[in-house]
Amino acid sequence: MGLIKLLVFIAVVFAALTLWRRLQSKRNNRRSSAATTSKPMVRCSQCQVHLPEDRAVRDNQRWYCCAEHRDADHHD
Ligand SMILES: [Zn+2]
């Protein structure tokens, strides 16, 4: 009886761990998706608008919201 109880206990613990890991991975997926939406923001040197870094146009040390503003800043 003692061995069967031990096997049942191990099975319950294993099932609980598997379930817990699934819940944790779901939470991690939510966190990673949230992290992708909150990307580093940069400011356009021309119009001061804030936008995600991957959508901005970079020129040396400055950031711009679009190529037009980058070119306009060069003309000043
Ligand atoms: Zn701009």
PDB file of C-alpha atoms and ligand atoms in Angstrom:
ATOM      1  CA  MET A   1       0.000   0.000   0.000  1.00  0.00           C
ATOM      2  CA  GLY A   2       2.792   2.374   0.837  1.00  0.00           C
ATOM      3  CA  LEU A   3       4.333   2.078  -2.650  1.00  0.00           C
ATOM      4  CA  ILE A   4       0.988   2.674  -4.407  1.00  0.00           C
ATOM      5  CA  LYS A   5       0.352   5.754  -2.259  1.00  0.00           C
ATOM      6  CA  LEU A   6       3.824   7.028  -3.167  1.00  0.00           C
ATOM      7  CA  LEU A   7       3.180   6.435  -6.900  1.00  0.00           C
ATOM      8  CA  VAL A   8      -0.194   8.242  -6.679  1.00  0.00           C
ATOM      9  CA  PHE A   9       1.494  11.116  -4.825  1.00  0.00           C
ATOM     10  CA  ILE A  10       4.203  11.373  -7.522  1.00  0.00           C
ATOM     11  CA  ALA A  11       1.555  11.286 -10.273  1.00  0.00           C
ATOM     12  CA  VAL A  12      -0.422  14.072  -8.580  1.00  0.00           C
ATOM     13  CA  VAL A  13       2.696  16.190  -8.099  1.00  0.00           C
ATOM     14  CA  PHE A  14       3.752  15.613 -11.734  1.00  0.00           C
ATOM     15  CA  ALA A  15       0.281  16.561 -12.997  1.00  0.00           C
ATOM     16  CA  ALA A  16       0.266  19.677 -10.828  1.00  0.00           C
ATOM     17  CA  LEU A  17       3.727  20.687 -12.080  1.00  0.00           C
ATOM     18  CA  THR A  18       2.699  20.173 -15.718  1.00  0.00           C
ATOM     19  CA  LEU A  19      -0.429  22.270 -15.217  1.00  0.00           C
ATOM     20  CA  TRP A  20       1.547  24.975 -13.389  1.00  0.00           C
ATOM     21  CA  ARG A  21       4.155  25.110 -16.152  1.00  0.00           C
ATOM     22  CA  ARG A  22       1.407  25.505 -18.768  1.00  0.00           C
ATOM     23  CA  LEU A  23      -0.085  28.389 -16.824  1.00  0.00           C
ATOM     24  CA  GLN A  24       3.354  29.965 -16.423  1.00  0.00           C
ATOM     25  CA  SER A  25       4.122  29.668 -20.157  1.00  0.00           C
ATOM     26  CA  LYS A  26       0.776  31.310 -20.959  1.00  0.00           C
ATOM     27  CA  ARG A  27       1.635  34.174 -18.623  1.00  0.00           C
ATOM     28  CA  ASN A  28       5.082  34.475 -20.208  1.00  0.00           C
ATOM     29  CA  ASN A  29       3.516  34.610 -23.676  1.00  0.00           C
ATOM     30  CA  ARG A  30       1.277  37.436 -22.531  1.00  0.00           C
ATOM     31  CA  ARG A  31       4.256  39.260 -21.051  1.00  0.00           C
ATOM     32  CA  SER A  32       6.332  38.855 -24.215  1.00  0.00           C
ATOM     33  CA  SER A  33       3.451  40.085 -26.374  1.00  0.00           C
ATOM     34  CA  ALA A  34       3.026  43.061 -24.041  1.00  0.00           C
ATOM     35  CA  ALA A  35       6.760  43.733 -24.257  1.00  0.00           C
ATOM     36  CA  THR A  36       6.630  43.810 -28.047  1.00  0.00           C
ATOM     37  CA  THR A  37       3.867  46.432 -27.960  1.00  0.00           C
ATOM     38  CA  SER A  38       5.844  48.651 -25.565  1.00  0.00           C
ATOM     39  CA  LYS A  39       8.872  49.255 -27.755  1.00  0.00           C
ATOM     40  CA  PRO A  40      11.419  51.959 -27.010  1.00  0.00           C
ATOM     41  CA  MET A  41      10.015  55.324 -28.053  1.00  0.00           C
ATOM     42  CA  VAL A  42      11.978  58.007 -29.845  1.00  0.00           C
ATOM     43  CA  ARG A  43      11.120  61.632 -30.654  1.00  0.00           C
ATOM     44  CA  CYS A  44      11.160  63.216 -34.072  1.00  0.00           C
ATOM     45  CA  SER A  45      13.710  66.052 -34.098  1.00  0.00           C
ATOM     46  CA  GLN A  46      11.541  67.985 -36.555  1.00  0.00           C
ATOM     47  CA  CYS A  47       7.959  67.800 -35.225  1.00  0.00           C
ATOM     48  CA  GLN A  48       8.634  66.388 -31.699  1.00  0.00           C
ATOM     49  CA  VAL A  49       6.176  63.524 -32.183  1.00  0.00           C
ATOM     50  CA  HIS A  50       6.889  60.294 -30.288  1.00  0.00           C
ATOM     51  CA  LEU A  51       6.911  56.992 -32.162  1.00  0.00           C
ATOM     52  CA  PRO A  52       8.312  53.457 -31.779  1.00  0.00           C
ATOM     53  CA  GLU A  53      11.983  53.112 -32.602  1.00  0.00           C
ATOM     54  CA  ASP A  54      11.397  50.512 -35.343  1.00  0.00           C
ATOM     55  CA  ARG A  55       9.080  52.913 -37.198  1.00  0.00           C
ATOM     56  CA  ALA A  56      11.389  55.903 -36.895  1.00  0.00           C
ATOM     57  CA  VAL A  57      13.985  57.082 -39.403  1.00  0.00           C
ATOM     58  CA  ARG A  58      17.441  57.423 -37.951  1.00  0.00           C
ATOM     59  CA  ASP A  59      20.072  59.864 -39.083  1.00  0.00           C
ATOM     60  CA  ASN A  60      23.329  59.876 -37.098  1.00  0.00           C
ATOM     61  CA  GLN A  61      22.271  60.703 -33.501  1.00  0.00           C
ATOM     62  CA  ARG A  62      18.804  62.037 -34.418  1.00  0.00           C
ATOM     63  CA  TRP A  63      15.455  60.363 -34.952  1.00  0.00           C
ATOM     64  CA  TYR A  64      12.645  61.359 -37.300  1.00  0.00           C
ATOM     65  CA  CYS A  65       9.064  60.186 -37.807  1.00  0.00           C
ATOM     66  CA  CYS A  66       9.490  60.062 -41.582  1.00  0.00           C
ATOM     67  CA  ALA A  67      12.035  60.637 -44.360  1.00  0.00           C
ATOM     68  CA  GLU A  68      10.423  63.994 -45.210  1.00  0.00           C
ATOM     69  CA  HIS A  69      11.173  65.395 -41.748  1.00  0.00           C
ATOM     70  CA  ARG A  70      14.706  64.017 -41.887  1.00  0.00           C
ATOM     71  CA  ASP A  71      15.302  65.823 -45.190  1.00  0.00           C
ATOM     72  CA  ALA A  72      13.582  68.989 -43.913  1.00  0.00           C
ATOM     73  CA  ASP A  73      15.895  69.067 -40.880  1.00  0.00           C
ATOM     74  CA  HIS A  74      18.912  68.881 -43.178  1.00  0.00           C
ATOM     75  CA  HIS A  75      17.733  71.929 -45.110  1.00  0.00           C
ATOM     76  CA  ASP A  76      17.690  74.145 -41.991  1.00  0.00           C
TER      77      ASP A  76
HETATM   78 ZN    ZN B   1       8.299  64.439 -37.631  1.00  0.00          ZN
END
